[in-house]
């Protein structure tokens, strides 16, 4: 069994993925997607220079990396504590669900675990879980934020 | 290598831009003339006269339909670079609008605009600070919402966020709230203006004060009266709009200073230095405003020709196309699914502050601003 965990700030999703991997002796991969869609969202374009918009984009980029660092660290500690080996992957995409679906397709996973609602980057404004559910060709476990 | 990527960037614009230009062409050539002649509810031209569905509002509606219906919520990759030129078109149009004035005319109306805008901008900022604290909103988000409700939606939100250490995801929610509010006001304002029999001067002053986004101010004024000429709604509205966007750096400075007050001084900006007004002004000043005043200077010197000249006629025709193209693009940045996700405290603060500003501005304009145009 091969499990993919889509990382966001949901610690319950991390716990469930680790528990599932431990129970089934499954391979566990955690994917963190850096959201590169901010420039489109705020309507920034290369023809019209705007210092305020450029500074904001730098700010969001730094925030994305800070979140990646914090989330991955939390997950690694959790997996280590449970004695579950895992692989961490990081990728960048304009739309986070598309990167998750691409990884699902390439990696041959049996199960996807993700938090619901899924809060990664601009997905706070969108419905990532619906998009993933529509196209995922494997089992999907949505983990509620509240226990 | 660099040169190649620039060429590629420019070529990438073509497909999306072609869609925007083609859409406007169809709207102006076929749809708007048909609407002017169509008999609805027994009245010829009801769609244009009553619903204000001229090519300007139709451009935005077409953009919204592209994004939400044909594109399924996301501008496709092949069209994205073209649609991203939206702001360039709108800002270029604003610069050209400078030709509608002379410096003397600006000075005549400018003082009223400065007085009203300062009162409403800073009044809204202080209201948001008070209300945000009252409902327990984060200090950083109060800062972002104060700036975006007070001045200029997206521009003010992104200009303030780094200085107050706001979470980008919350800034996204604030932007959705402000844009959603703006769309609502854009469609209802022409009705209200006509129902209250407002003059172009009153309508321009009200919309320029009460609506938060440059593109939306222009679209609303042009929906009320689609003519580009001195003394029309768009000519007045744009003076208010320009004064409002000039206030961005001042608001950013005040909000950032306020937000940092209770924090350690080191956290006042990302570099760990205290905010410097000169630096804020340099970084946040909307440079296109200089182009607007440049055009006004040319107009004052008579270099653009007298009223009714071929040059001015051509310039205004080009302007109407530029705004129309930009507004198709602006519509395509409105995703109802995203707007629906706006919620929580930013939505509450945005709706209360936005509505209050919009209604109080209407009352003040109706009571204290005469119907007669100042120029």
Coordinates of C-alpha atoms in Angstrom, one line a residue:
Chain A
X1 CA 0.0 0.0 0.0
X2 CA 1.2 3.4 -0.9
X3 CA -0.1 6.6 0.8
X4 CA 0.2 10.2 -0.3
X5 CA -0.4 12.9 2.3
X6 CA -1.2 16.4 0.9
X7 CA 0.3 18.7 3.5
X8 CA -1.4 21.8 4.9
X9 CA -1.5 23.0 8.5
X10 CA -3.9 20.2 9.6
X11 CA -2.2 18.2 12.2
X12 CA -5.1 15.8 12.3
X13 CA -4.5 14.9 8.6
X14 CA -0.9 14.2 9.5
X15 CA -1.8 12.0 12.4
X16 CA -4.3 10.0 10.4
X17 CA -1.8 9.5 7.5
X18 CA 0.9 8.3 10.0
X19 CA -1.6 6.0 11.8
X20 CA -2.8 4.5 8.5
X21 CA 0.8 3.9 7.3
X22 CA 1.7 2.4 10.6
X23 CA -1.3 0.0 10.6
X24 CA -0.9 -1.2 7.1
X25 CA 2.9 -1.1 7.0
X26 CA 2.5 1.2 4.0
X27 CA 4.8 3.5 2.2
X28 CA 4.1 7.2 3.1
X29 CA 4.9 10.2 1.0
X30 CA 4.1 13.7 2.1
X31 CA 3.7 16.4 -0.5
X32 CA 4.0 20.1 0.2
X33 CA 2.9 22.4 -2.7
X34 CA 4.2 25.9 -2.7
X35 CA 1.4 28.1 -4.1
X36 CA 2.8 30.2 -7.1
X37 CA -0.6 31.7 -8.0
X38 CA -0.3 34.9 -6.0
X39 CA 0.8 37.1 -8.9
X40 CA -2.2 36.0 -10.9
X41 CA -4.6 36.5 -7.9
X42 CA -3.5 40.1 -7.4
X43 CA -3.4 40.8 -11.1
X44 CA 0.3 41.6 -11.3
X45 CA 1.9 41.7 -14.7
X46 CA 5.4 42.3 -16.0
X47 CA 4.4 45.2 -18.2
X48 CA 3.2 47.4 -15.4
X49 CA 5.8 47.5 -12.7
X50 CA 4.4 48.1 -9.2
X51 CA 6.8 48.2 -6.2
X52 CA 4.0 47.6 -3.8
X53 CA 2.8 44.5 -5.7
X54 CA 6.4 43.2 -6.1
X55 CA 7.1 43.6 -2.4
X56 CA 3.8 41.8 -1.6
X57 CA 4.8 38.9 -3.9
X58 CA 8.2 38.7 -2.2
X59 CA 6.4 38.7 1.1
X60 CA 4.1 35.9 0.1
X61 CA 7.0 33.9 -1.3
X62 CA 8.8 34.2 2.1
X63 CA 5.6 33.2 3.9
X64 CA 5.2 30.1 1.6
X65 CA 8.8 29.0 2.5
X66 CA 8.2 29.6 6.2
X67 CA 5.0 27.5 6.1
X68 CA 6.8 24.8 4.2
X69 CA 9.6 24.7 6.8
X70 CA 7.2 24.7 9.8
X71 CA 4.7 22.1 8.3
X72 CA 7.4 19.7 7.1
X73 CA 9.2 19.9 10.5
X74 CA 6.0 19.2 12.4
X75 CA 5.2 16.2 10.1
X76 CA 8.7 14.7 10.3
X77 CA 8.6 14.9 14.1
X78 CA 5.3 13.1 14.1
X79 CA 6.4 10.4 11.7
X80 CA 9.6 9.8 13.6
X81 CA 7.8 9.6 16.9
X82 CA 5.6 6.9 15.4
X83 CA 8.5 5.1 13.8
X84 CA 7.0 5.5 10.4
X85 CA 9.5 6.0 7.5
X86 CA 8.4 8.7 5.1
X87 CA 9.4 10.6 2.0
X88 CA 8.9 14.4 1.8
X89 CA 8.4 16.0 -1.5
X90 CA 8.0 19.7 -2.3
X91 CA 6.8 21.2 -5.6
X92 CA 5.5 24.5 -6.9
X93 CA 2.2 25.1 -8.8
X94 CA -0.2 27.8 -9.9
X95 CA -3.0 25.7 -8.5
X96 CA -2.3 23.4 -5.6
X97 CA -4.8 20.6 -6.4
X98 CA -3.3 20.2 -9.9
X99 CA 0.1 19.4 -8.3
X100 CA -1.5 16.9 -5.9
X101 CA -3.3 15.2 -8.8
X102 CA -0.1 15.1 -10.9
X103 CA 1.7 13.5 -8.0
X104 CA -1.1 10.9 -7.6
X105 CA -0.8 10.0 -11.3
X106 CA 2.9 9.7 -11.3
X107 CA 3.4 8.0 -8.0
X108 CA 0.9 5.1 -8.3
X109 CA -0.6 5.8 -4.9
X110 CA -3.5 3.7 -3.4
X111 CA -4.7 6.3 -0.9
X112 CA -4.6 10.1 -0.6
X113 CA -5.0 11.7 2.8
X114 CA -5.8 15.4 3.1
X115 CA -7.3 17.8 5.5
X116 CA -10.8 19.2 4.9
X117 CA -11.2 22.0 4.3
X118 CA -7.7 22.0 2.8
X119 CA -5.8 25.2 3.6
X120 CA -2.7 25.6 1.5
X121 CA -1.9 29.0 0.0
X122 CA -4.8 30.4 -2.0
X123 CA -6.8 27.3 -1.5
X124 CA -8.4 29.1 1.4
X125 CA -10.4 30.8 -1.3
X126 CA -11.2 27.7 -3.3
X127 CA -12.5 24.1 -2.9
X128 CA -9.4 22.0 -3.3
X129 CA -11.1 18.9 -1.9
X130 CA -13.9 19.0 -4.4
X131 CA -11.4 19.3 -7.3
X132 CA -9.2 16.5 -6.0
X133 CA -12.2 14.2 -5.4
X134 CA -13.5 14.8 -8.9
X135 CA -10.3 13.6 -10.6
X136 CA -8.5 11.3 -8.1
X137 CA -8.2 7.7 -9.3
X138 CA -7.5 6.3 -5.8
X139 CA -9.1 6.1 -2.4
X140 CA -9.3 9.5 -0.7
X141 CA -9.5 10.1 3.0
X142 CA -10.6 13.6 4.0
X143 CA -9.7 14.4 7.5
X144 CA -11.9 16.9 9.3
X145 CA -10.1 19.7 11.2
X146 CA -12.0 19.2 14.3
X147 CA -11.9 15.8 15.9
Chain B
X1 CA 18.4 34.7 -23.4
X2 CA 16.8 37.6 -21.6
X3 CA 15.8 39.1 -24.9
X4 CA 14.2 35.8 -26.0
X5 CA 12.1 35.5 -22.9
X6 CA 10.9 39.1 -23.3
X7 CA 9.8 38.3 -26.8
X8 CA 8.1 35.2 -25.6
X9 CA 6.4 37.1 -22.8
X10 CA 5.0 39.6 -25.3
X11 CA 3.9 36.9 -27.7
X12 CA 2.1 35.1 -24.9
X13 CA -0.1 38.2 -24.5
X14 CA -1.6 37.9 -28.0
X15 CA -4.2 35.2 -27.6
X16 CA -5.8 36.6 -24.4
X17 CA -5.6 40.1 -25.6
X18 CA -7.3 39.0 -28.9
X19 CA -10.2 37.6 -26.9
X20 CA -10.5 40.9 -24.9
X21 CA -10.4 43.1 -28.0
X22 CA -12.7 40.8 -30.0
X23 CA -15.2 40.7 -27.2
X24 CA -15.3 44.5 -27.0
X25 CA -15.6 44.8 -30.8
X26 CA -18.7 42.5 -30.8
X27 CA -20.2 44.3 -27.8
X28 CA -19.8 47.7 -29.4
X29 CA -20.6 46.8 -32.9
X30 CA -23.6 44.4 -32.4
X31 CA -24.7 43.9 -28.9
X32 CA -25.0 47.5 -27.6
X33 CA -26.7 48.8 -30.8
X34 CA -29.2 45.9 -30.6
X35 CA -29.9 46.7 -26.9
X36 CA -30.5 50.4 -27.8
X37 CA -33.2 49.3 -30.2
X38 CA -34.7 46.4 -28.4
X39 CA -38.2 47.0 -26.9
X40 CA -38.5 45.6 -23.4
X41 CA -41.5 46.2 -21.2
X42 CA -42.9 48.4 -23.9
X43 CA -40.0 50.8 -23.9
X44 CA -37.4 51.1 -26.6
X45 CA -33.8 50.9 -25.2
X46 CA -35.0 49.9 -21.8
X47 CA -32.0 47.6 -21.3
X48 CA -29.6 50.6 -21.8
X49 CA -31.7 53.4 -20.2
X50 CA -32.9 51.5 -17.1
X51 CA -30.4 48.8 -16.6
X52 CA -27.4 50.9 -17.7
X53 CA -26.3 48.0 -19.8
X54 CA -24.0 50.0 -22.1
X55 CA -20.8 48.5 -23.5
X56 CA -18.9 49.3 -20.3
X57 CA -21.0 47.2 -18.0
X58 CA -21.4 44.6 -20.8
X59 CA -17.6 44.4 -21.0
X60 CA -17.3 43.5 -17.3
X61 CA -20.2 41.1 -17.5
X62 CA -18.6 39.4 -20.5
X63 CA -15.4 39.0 -18.5
X64 CA -17.3 37.5 -15.6
X65 CA -19.0 35.1 -17.9
X66 CA -15.7 34.0 -19.4
X67 CA -14.2 33.3 -16.0
X68 CA -17.1 31.7 -14.3
X69 CA -18.8 29.9 -17.2
X70 CA -16.6 29.3 -20.2
X71 CA -13.3 29.0 -18.3
X72 CA -14.7 27.0 -15.4
X73 CA -13.3 29.3 -12.7
X74 CA -9.7 29.7 -14.0
X75 CA -8.4 31.8 -16.9
X76 CA -6.7 29.1 -19.1
X77 CA -2.9 29.2 -19.6
X78 CA -3.2 30.3 -23.2
X79 CA -5.2 33.4 -22.3
X80 CA -3.7 34.3 -18.9
X81 CA -0.8 36.5 -20.0
X82 CA -3.2 38.6 -22.2
X83 CA -5.8 39.0 -19.5
X84 CA -3.1 40.1 -17.1
X85 CA -2.7 43.3 -19.1
X86 CA -6.0 44.5 -17.6
X87 CA -4.3 46.8 -15.1
X88 CA -2.1 48.2 -17.8
X89 CA -5.1 49.1 -19.9
X90 CA -7.0 50.7 -17.0
X91 CA -4.0 52.7 -15.8
X92 CA -3.2 53.9 -19.4
X93 CA -6.9 55.0 -19.7
X94 CA -6.6 56.9 -16.4
X95 CA -3.5 58.6 -17.7
X96 CA -5.4 59.6 -20.8
X97 CA -8.3 60.8 -18.8
X98 CA -6.0 63.6 -17.6
X99 CA -6.7 65.2 -20.9
X100 CA -10.3 66.0 -19.8
X101 CA -9.0 68.8 -17.5
X102 CA -6.9 71.8 -17.3
X103 CA -4.9 72.7 -14.2
X104 CA -7.3 75.5 -13.4
X105 CA -10.3 73.2 -13.5
X106 CA -8.5 70.7 -11.3
X107 CA -7.7 73.4 -8.8
X108 CA -11.3 74.4 -8.7
X109 CA -12.7 70.9 -8.0
X110 CA -9.6 69.5 -6.3
X111 CA -10.0 71.2 -3.0
X112 CA -13.5 69.8 -2.5
X113 CA -12.2 66.4 -3.6
X114 CA -9.3 66.6 -1.2
X115 CA -11.5 67.6 1.7
X116 CA -14.1 64.8 1.0
X117 CA -11.6 62.1 0.3
X118 CA -9.4 62.9 3.3
X119 CA -12.5 62.8 5.6
X120 CA -13.8 59.6 4.2
X121 CA -10.5 57.8 3.8
X122 CA -9.2 58.5 7.3
X123 CA -12.7 58.3 8.8
X124 CA -13.1 54.8 7.4
X125 CA -9.6 53.8 8.6
X126 CA -10.4 54.9 12.2
X127 CA -13.8 53.3 12.0
X128 CA -12.2 50.0 11.0
X129 CA -9.6 50.2 13.8
X130 CA -12.4 50.8 16.3
X131 CA -14.8 48.2 15.0
X132 CA -12.1 45.6 14.3
X133 CA -10.9 45.9 17.9
X134 CA -14.4 45.6 19.1
X135 CA -15.1 42.3 17.4
X136 CA -11.6 41.0 18.4
X137 CA -10.0 40.9 14.9
X138 CA -6.2 40.5 14.7
X139 CA -4.3 43.8 14.7
X140 CA -2.6 42.9 11.4
X141 CA -5.9 42.2 9.7
X142 CA -7.4 45.4 11.1
X143 CA -4.5 47.2 9.4
X144 CA -5.1 45.5 6.1
X145 CA -8.9 46.0 6.2
X146 CA -8.5 49.6 7.4
X147 CA -6.3 50.4 4.4
X148 CA -8.3 48.4 1.9
X149 CA -11.7 49.8 3.0
X150 CA -10.3 53.3 3.4
X151 CA -8.4 53.7 0.2
X152 CA -8.2 51.4 -2.6
X153 CA -9.1 47.7 -2.3
X154 CA -6.4 45.4 -3.7
X155 CA -3.6 48.0 -4.0
X156 CA -3.9 49.2 -0.4
X157 CA -4.3 45.6 0.9
X158 CA -1.1 44.4 -0.8
X159 CA 0.8 47.6 0.1
X160 CA -0.1 47.3 3.8
X161 CA 0.2 43.5 4.4
X162 CA 4.0 43.2 4.6
X163 CA 4.3 46.1 6.9
X164 CA 1.8 44.8 9.4
X165 CA 2.9 41.1 9.1
X166 CA -0.6 40.0 7.9
X167 CA -1.1 36.4 6.9
X168 CA -1.3 36.3 3.0
X169 CA -4.2 33.9 3.2
X170 CA -6.2 36.4 5.2
X171 CA -5.2 39.2 2.8
X172 CA -6.7 37.0 0.1
X173 CA -10.0 36.9 2.0
X174 CA -9.9 40.6 2.5
X175 CA -9.3 41.2 -1.2
X176 CA -12.3 38.9 -2.0
X177 CA -14.5 40.8 0.4
X178 CA -13.6 44.2 -1.1
X179 CA -14.0 43.1 -4.7
X180 CA -17.3 41.5 -3.9
X181 CA -18.6 44.6 -2.3
X182 CA -17.3 46.7 -5.2
X183 CA -19.1 44.6 -7.8
X184 CA -22.4 44.9 -5.9
X185 CA -22.0 48.7 -5.7
X186 CA -21.0 48.9 -9.4
X187 CA -24.3 47.5 -10.5
X188 CA -26.6 49.3 -8.1
X189 CA -25.0 52.8 -8.1
X190 CA -26.3 53.9 -11.5
X191 CA -29.9 52.9 -10.5
X192 CA -29.5 54.9 -7.3
X193 CA -28.0 57.9 -9.1
X194 CA -30.8 58.0 -11.7
X195 CA -33.5 57.4 -9.1
X196 CA -32.2 60.4 -7.0
X197 CA -31.7 62.4 -10.2
X198 CA -28.1 63.1 -9.3
X199 CA -26.1 65.3 -11.7
X200 CA -22.9 64.0 -13.2
X201 CA -20.9 66.1 -10.7
X202 CA -22.7 64.6 -7.7
X203 CA -22.6 61.1 -9.1
X204 CA -18.9 61.3 -9.9
X205 CA -18.1 62.7 -6.5
X206 CA -20.2 60.0 -4.7
X207 CA -18.8 57.1 -6.6
X208 CA -15.3 58.3 -6.4
X209 CA -15.7 58.6 -2.7
X210 CA -17.7 55.4 -2.0
X211 CA -16.3 52.8 -4.3
X212 CA -12.9 51.3 -3.6
X213 CA -11.4 50.2 -6.8
X214 CA -10.2 52.4 -9.7
X215 CA -11.6 50.2 -12.4
X216 CA -14.9 49.9 -10.6
X217 CA -15.2 53.7 -10.2
X218 CA -14.6 54.3 -13.9
X219 CA -17.0 51.5 -14.9
X220 CA -19.8 52.8 -12.6
X221 CA -19.4 56.4 -13.8
X222 CA -19.4 55.2 -17.4
X223 CA -22.5 53.1 -16.7
X224 CA -24.2 56.2 -15.5
X225 CA -23.1 58.3 -18.4
X226 CA -20.9 56.7 -21.1
X227 CA -19.6 60.0 -22.5
X228 CA -15.9 60.9 -22.2
X229 CA -15.9 64.7 -22.0
X230 CA -15.3 67.4 -19.5
X231 CA -18.3 67.8 -17.2
X232 CA -19.4 64.1 -17.3
X233 CA -19.6 61.6 -14.5
X234 CA -16.3 59.9 -15.4
X235 CA -14.5 63.3 -15.5
X236 CA -15.6 64.1 -12.0
X237 CA -15.3 60.6 -10.6
X238 CA -11.7 60.3 -11.8
X239 CA -10.6 63.4 -9.9
X240 CA -11.9 61.9 -6.7
X241 CA -10.3 58.6 -7.7
X242 CA -6.9 60.1 -8.3
X243 CA -7.0 62.0 -5.0
X244 CA -7.9 58.7 -3.3
X245 CA -5.1 56.7 -4.8
X246 CA -2.6 59.5 -4.0
X247 CA -3.5 58.9 -0.3
X248 CA -2.3 55.3 -0.4
X249 CA 1.2 55.9 1.0
X250 CA -0.1 58.2 3.8
X251 CA -2.6 55.5 4.8
X252 CA -0.1 52.7 4.6
X253 CA 2.2 54.8 6.9
X254 CA -0.5 55.6 9.5
X255 CA -1.9 52.0 9.5
X256 CA 1.5 50.4 9.7
X257 CA 2.7 52.7 12.5
X258 CA -0.5 52.0 14.4
X259 CA -0.3 48.3 13.9
X260 CA 3.3 48.2 15.2
X261 CA 2.6 50.3 18.2
X262 CA 1.8 47.5 20.5
X263 CA 4.4 45.2 19.0
X264 CA 8.2 45.4 19.6
X265 CA 9.6 48.2 17.6
X266 CA 11.8 45.7 15.7
X267 CA 8.8 44.0 14.2
X268 CA 7.6 47.2 12.5
X269 CA 8.7 46.0 9.1
X270 CA 10.3 43.0 7.6
X271 CA 13.8 44.5 7.7
X272 CA 13.6 45.2 11.4
X273 CA 13.7 49.0 10.9
X274 CA 11.2 51.5 11.9
X275 CA 8.9 52.8 9.1
X276 CA 10.2 55.8 7.3
X277 CA 7.6 58.0 5.7
X278 CA 9.9 59.0 2.8
X279 CA 10.6 55.4 2.0
X280 CA 6.9 54.4 2.2
X281 CA 6.0 57.3 -0.1
X282 CA 8.7 56.3 -2.6
X283 CA 7.7 52.6 -2.6
X284 CA 3.9 53.0 -2.5
X285 CA 3.3 56.1 -4.6
X286 CA 1.1 55.3 -7.6
X287 CA 3.3 56.5 -10.4
X288 CA 0.6 56.5 -13.1
X289 CA -0.9 59.5 -11.3
X290 CA 2.1 61.5 -12.6
X291 CA 1.1 60.5 -16.2
X292 CA -2.4 61.7 -15.4
X293 CA -1.1 65.1 -14.3
X294 CA 1.2 65.2 -17.3
X295 CA -1.8 64.9 -19.6
X296 CA -3.6 67.6 -17.7
X297 CA -0.5 69.8 -18.2
X298 CA -0.5 69.2 -21.9
X299 CA -4.2 69.9 -22.0
X300 CA -3.7 73.2 -20.0
X301 CA -1.0 74.3 -22.5
X302 CA -3.5 73.7 -25.4
X303 CA -1.2 71.1 -26.9
X304 CA -4.0 68.6 -27.3
X305 CA -6.2 71.0 -29.3
X306 CA -9.3 72.9 -28.4
X307 CA -12.5 71.2 -27.3
X308 CA -14.1 69.5 -30.3
X309 CA -10.8 69.1 -32.1
X310 CA -10.0 65.9 -34.1
X311 CA -7.1 65.1 -31.7
X312 CA -9.4 65.2 -28.6
X313 CA -12.0 63.3 -30.5
X314 CA -9.5 60.5 -31.4
X315 CA -8.1 60.5 -27.9
X316 CA -11.5 60.0 -26.4
X317 CA -12.4 57.3 -28.8
X318 CA -9.1 55.4 -28.0
X319 CA -9.9 55.9 -24.3
X320 CA -13.2 54.3 -24.6
X321 CA -11.6 51.2 -26.3
X322 CA -8.8 51.1 -23.8
X323 CA -11.2 51.1 -20.8
X324 CA -13.6 48.6 -22.5
X325 CA -10.7 46.2 -23.1
X326 CA -9.4 46.6 -19.6
X327 CA -12.8 46.0 -18.1
X328 CA -13.3 42.7 -20.0
X329 CA -10.1 41.7 -18.3
X330 CA -11.2 43.0 -15.0
X331 CA -14.4 41.0 -15.2
X332 CA -12.4 37.9 -15.8
X333 CA -10.6 38.4 -12.5
X334 CA -14.0 38.0 -10.7
X335 CA -14.5 34.4 -9.6
X336 CA -17.8 34.0 -7.8
X337 CA -16.6 30.7 -6.2
X338 CA -13.8 32.6 -4.6
X339 CA -16.0 35.4 -3.5
X340 CA -18.3 33.0 -1.9
X341 CA -15.5 31.7 0.3
X342 CA -14.9 35.2 1.8
X343 CA -16.2 35.1 5.3
X344 CA -15.5 35.6 9.0
X345 CA -14.4 38.8 10.5
X346 CA -12.8 40.4 7.3
X347 CA -16.2 40.0 5.6
X348 CA -18.0 41.5 8.6
X349 CA -15.7 44.5 8.8
X350 CA -15.6 44.9 5.0
X351 CA -19.3 44.9 4.6
X352 CA -20.0 47.2 7.6
X353 CA -17.3 49.7 6.8
X354 CA -17.9 49.6 3.0
X355 CA -21.7 50.1 3.4
X356 CA -21.3 52.9 5.9
X357 CA -18.9 54.8 3.7
X358 CA -21.1 54.3 0.7
X359 CA -24.2 55.4 2.4
X360 CA -22.7 58.3 4.4
X361 CA -20.9 59.6 1.2
X362 CA -24.3 59.5 -0.6
X363 CA -26.0 61.5 2.2
X364 CA -23.1 64.1 2.4
X365 CA -23.0 64.6 -1.4
X366 CA -26.8 65.0 -1.6
X367 CA -26.9 67.5 1.2
X368 CA -23.8 69.5 0.6
X369 CA -22.7 69.2 -3.0
X370 CA -24.7 71.2 -5.5
X371 CA -26.1 69.6 -8.7
X372 CA -24.3 72.3 -10.7
X373 CA -20.9 71.2 -12.1
X374 CA -17.9 73.1 -11.0
X375 CA -16.5 73.2 -14.5

